[in-house]
């Protein structure tokens, strides 16, 4: 059996390893457009944060690991066409066109950072750095720049704004919503971040949509907004990623948002063709299908597709859009449904925000937690956290609770260790009204 | 644009034959029909036999008799002219071109000629004809695409699917789950109630919008300019937040234009109920073009009829309808004439008098001068908005005529006061356009009937006062009727 995988990033590589694990005899081939393997998309942030000293250290897999598992990979190989009737793939490698037949095909071609609505955003001077070669170029450009405009206040944009201000750059951040990180946090949770952003001198332009980017004669770049414009030395694209799949043949059904339509087994509309990672929609926090481009989803979908190659055996369990990061001095994390997003569910949802101490010691840090839950059943649906201390791991507890459909009362019954230096009377992740450090409000 | 523009000449004639028969109680002589159609007898015979073939599908539910002298039409009770129109429209090639274009957003000539089984030259001819009618919408079919401002394209498709294409088929072709979710979410987020009828309208709009949301290079220059006055509008802002949040769930990029398009639609078409609209009206910038035109036209209407003021709810209702009219004039171009304009104008003139019609024309002139800068009766949008002004004026005059408030304030002993009061009310009630009740000092009246000269006129505010000479006398009744007529 020959399994061909298009794209050798998180989804593709995870699928390859799992196929090898399940089918020791399969012939596995990865086709990858880029000339290096396994670059981590936020590698540049690690570098700016001085967590690594060379961009090349930001790799999640090496060629050696693939070799060891007998996985064949072609770098610099761009798939041009998929013919699902004849089961043949056409790809270009080093200016030569070649063909390859497959028994099973996994499409893991991911996404790219590109805007089709912002005129001029495709030009090189508008910086993107999901890929290694892009990141290298951005590194140099940013070093030369003093004033940088970031388009988009999502995770990438806000992290970049933080790191660049720390590097003493002047930063303007443009976001079309009312507040940053709106997919992950509710507006009442974001205040401390926005306060710190302003204090650190970030020029925040909320409720502004970029319509075009124009090059000026003096190497400067102007970003045109609905009202006014910003001219700076460089522009970073922090907009959402999207699939780019010009090679698909018409028989593979796509949704209107260009993602490939798959069932719960990650099978496409064509037999023996699977799709994973950033090129599909998943069942999201509200249980309907949404687009959640995250590495964890890419890896998990890769594994599930591999398990279903011969016959459908494992369904994909969906995504809670769990994230965790540190920006502007705060650790923030989120999983599941936000209160704002509960708009899209028919459930009646309630929420509660509380601030609790992390340990039993006098100088304990606190964390602000927000719970979103079903008003009737008390099933936990979402959680958000913000703290000065590193509480990121705790979000996984709540993610697991949501995935296993626990209620607030169930959560109070879970078994946790007590050690005064590391915990307090009740677990941090329990909603217990009398534990509020600041019993101020009950939302709704 | 008219519905008949989707039909061929002979088909229009056939429809006219049906129309004439319906208007004339089901039968008409050859002579009269020939006169109306302006064709030869042979060609009328042709049309009649063509009709006969077409209606075979109705299985005797429609029957046409003709004998060279008279033509007669009979239809079963559950069938109307609408279904006969549908029969013709369903076979229209032009309709199929538009439907195909909507579905595929782009086509090649060979694709279409094959699909419609027509020759290349007749396809070109049909497209050319369509374009001549699309012109008033500011859009055209070119290079296998619909081209023009995005708002106009969606607006055209909307009108097309509401009035030309079979609405039910269109809705059935587009499954519902996500739309229902979207509308429910919208309802929650905007904190409004969307009634079933408005929901259907919104659904059609959203099907069209969602099918076009991913199209690159949308034109919106005109819309962007028009929206300059509405950047800070609270309703626009809410729509913007909703649009961004909704589409952030998919891999769909939206720009500001998407929200602008929805803003224009939601204010131009009845989607919000009057109470929900009223909430917005309290918040909106009164100096923005549409709102200030609403005020100007409302004042002109009130002055014209010499009303002091309108009852609160009627004033709100008027403003609700005026905003629809003015939003359409401000944002949109072109329309589909769903009513036979000339016919309706003629009928309205008969019923409401030439005054109302010519006053409506004055209103239209005032509003278009500032809002639309479009002139000429040939523009269907202006025709349709004129009809709306007329309807609004008729509505106001009817409502105003029916609300002459009469209060009876008799100054006498309790028992008499009550009995005589009741008797008076009984006598006055049959008079058209009055509401009579015992006087309540907290209310405002147009006419107060009393039996003593009031000590302080101011007590009755601005109401007319009539002092009864002899309660229940015919002398008084005649006078009261005269006063009521004067007040009307
Ligand atoms: C700057 C940035 C930082 C991010 N940081 C994080 C983070 O910290 N945490 C997180 O969870 N998510 C993060 N993401 C999102 C994350 O990058 C994606 O969710 C993840 O990369 C998806 O993995 P994938 O394997 O599905 O697709 P991709 O990583 O997009 O990989 C697709 C691969 O397919 C290849 N390919 C595409 N087309 C072809 C073709 N025709 N022929 C051959 N090969 C092709 C591409 O070159 C690419 O290597 C970040 C995104 C960006 C832009």
PDB file of C-alpha atoms in Angstrom, chain A residues 115-117 176-179 182 207 209 226-227 242-243 256-257 281 288-291 340-345, chain B residues 178 181 185 188-189 213-216 218 224 231-232 237 241-242 244-246 248-253 255-256:
ATOM      1  CA  UNK A 115      -5.365  38.333   2.796  1.00  0.00           C
ATOM      2  CA  UNK A 116      -7.451  38.520  -0.321  1.00  0.00           C
ATOM      3  CA  UNK A 117      -9.282  41.586   0.871  1.00  0.00           C
ATOM      4  CA  UNK A 176     -11.165  45.392  13.399  1.00  0.00           C
ATOM      5  CA  UNK A 177     -12.964  44.073  16.496  1.00  0.00           C
ATOM      6  CA  UNK A 178     -13.545  46.030  19.695  1.00  0.00           C
ATOM      7  CA  UNK A 179     -10.781  44.208  21.526  1.00  0.00           C
ATOM      8  CA  UNK A 182     -11.573  38.148  20.818  1.00  0.00           C
ATOM      9  CA  UNK A 207     -12.443  48.935  15.350  1.00  0.00           C
ATOM     10  CA  UNK A 209     -10.129  47.638   9.244  1.00  0.00           C
ATOM     11  CA  UNK A 226     -11.325  53.002   7.247  1.00  0.00           C
ATOM     12  CA  UNK A 227     -10.457  56.326   8.758  1.00  0.00           C
ATOM     13  CA  UNK A 242      -6.558  30.105   5.326  1.00  0.00           C
ATOM     14  CA  UNK A 243      -6.174  27.029   3.174  1.00  0.00           C
ATOM     15  CA  UNK A 256     -17.720  27.751   0.832  1.00  0.00           C
ATOM     16  CA  UNK A 257     -14.811  28.803   3.009  1.00  0.00           C
ATOM     17  CA  UNK A 281     -13.246  22.404   9.515  1.00  0.00           C
ATOM     18  CA  UNK A 288     -21.028  22.751  15.196  1.00  0.00           C
ATOM     19  CA  UNK A 289     -18.322  22.776  12.555  1.00  0.00           C
ATOM     20  CA  UNK A 290     -15.862  25.639  12.646  1.00  0.00           C
ATOM     21  CA  UNK A 291     -12.360  26.426  11.447  1.00  0.00           C
ATOM     22  CA  UNK A 340     -19.508  36.049  23.530  1.00  0.00           C
ATOM     23  CA  UNK A 341     -19.455  32.979  21.333  1.00  0.00           C
ATOM     24  CA  UNK A 342     -22.336  31.373  23.204  1.00  0.00           C
ATOM     25  CA  UNK A 343     -24.424  33.433  20.825  1.00  0.00           C
ATOM     26  CA  UNK A 344     -24.164  30.548  18.416  1.00  0.00           C
ATOM     27  CA  UNK A 345     -25.487  27.802  20.661  1.00  0.00           C
TER      28      UNK A 345
ATOM     29  CA  UNK B 178     -26.460  27.164   9.448  1.00  0.00           C
ATOM     30  CA  UNK B 181     -28.307  29.328  13.492  1.00  0.00           C
ATOM     31  CA  UNK B 185     -27.608  34.376  16.731  1.00  0.00           C
ATOM     32  CA  UNK B 188     -29.857  37.410  20.133  1.00  0.00           C
ATOM     33  CA  UNK B 189     -26.943  39.668  19.403  1.00  0.00           C
ATOM     34  CA  UNK B 213     -18.956  36.514   0.666  1.00  0.00           C
ATOM     35  CA  UNK B 214     -15.756  34.899  -0.574  1.00  0.00           C
ATOM     36  CA  UNK B 215     -15.670  36.643  -3.921  1.00  0.00           C
ATOM     37  CA  UNK B 216     -12.469  38.571  -4.329  1.00  0.00           C
ATOM     38  CA  UNK B 218     -15.706  43.209  -4.884  1.00  0.00           C
ATOM     39  CA  UNK B 224     -17.857  53.269   0.972  1.00  0.00           C
ATOM     40  CA  UNK B 231     -19.127  55.041  10.418  1.00  0.00           C
ATOM     41  CA  UNK B 232     -20.139  55.829  13.978  1.00  0.00           C
ATOM     42  CA  UNK B 237     -21.169  48.926  14.784  1.00  0.00           C
ATOM     43  CA  UNK B 241     -19.069  43.044  15.462  1.00  0.00           C
ATOM     44  CA  UNK B 242     -21.561  40.338  14.569  1.00  0.00           C
ATOM     45  CA  UNK B 244     -16.618  39.667  12.326  1.00  0.00           C
ATOM     46  CA  UNK B 245     -17.473  37.189  15.032  1.00  0.00           C
ATOM     47  CA  UNK B 246     -19.589  35.037  12.782  1.00  0.00           C
ATOM     48  CA  UNK B 248     -14.101  34.349  12.408  1.00  0.00           C
ATOM     49  CA  UNK B 249     -15.515  30.862  12.927  1.00  0.00           C
ATOM     50  CA  UNK B 250     -14.771  29.950   9.341  1.00  0.00           C
ATOM     51  CA  UNK B 251     -11.858  30.377   7.049  1.00  0.00           C
ATOM     52  CA  UNK B 252     -13.578  33.327   5.457  1.00  0.00           C
ATOM     53  CA  UNK B 253     -12.042  36.738   5.376  1.00  0.00           C
ATOM     54  CA  UNK B 255     -13.741  43.286   5.173  1.00  0.00           C
ATOM     55  CA  UNK B 256     -15.784  46.269   6.267  1.00  0.00           C
TER      56      UNK B 256
END
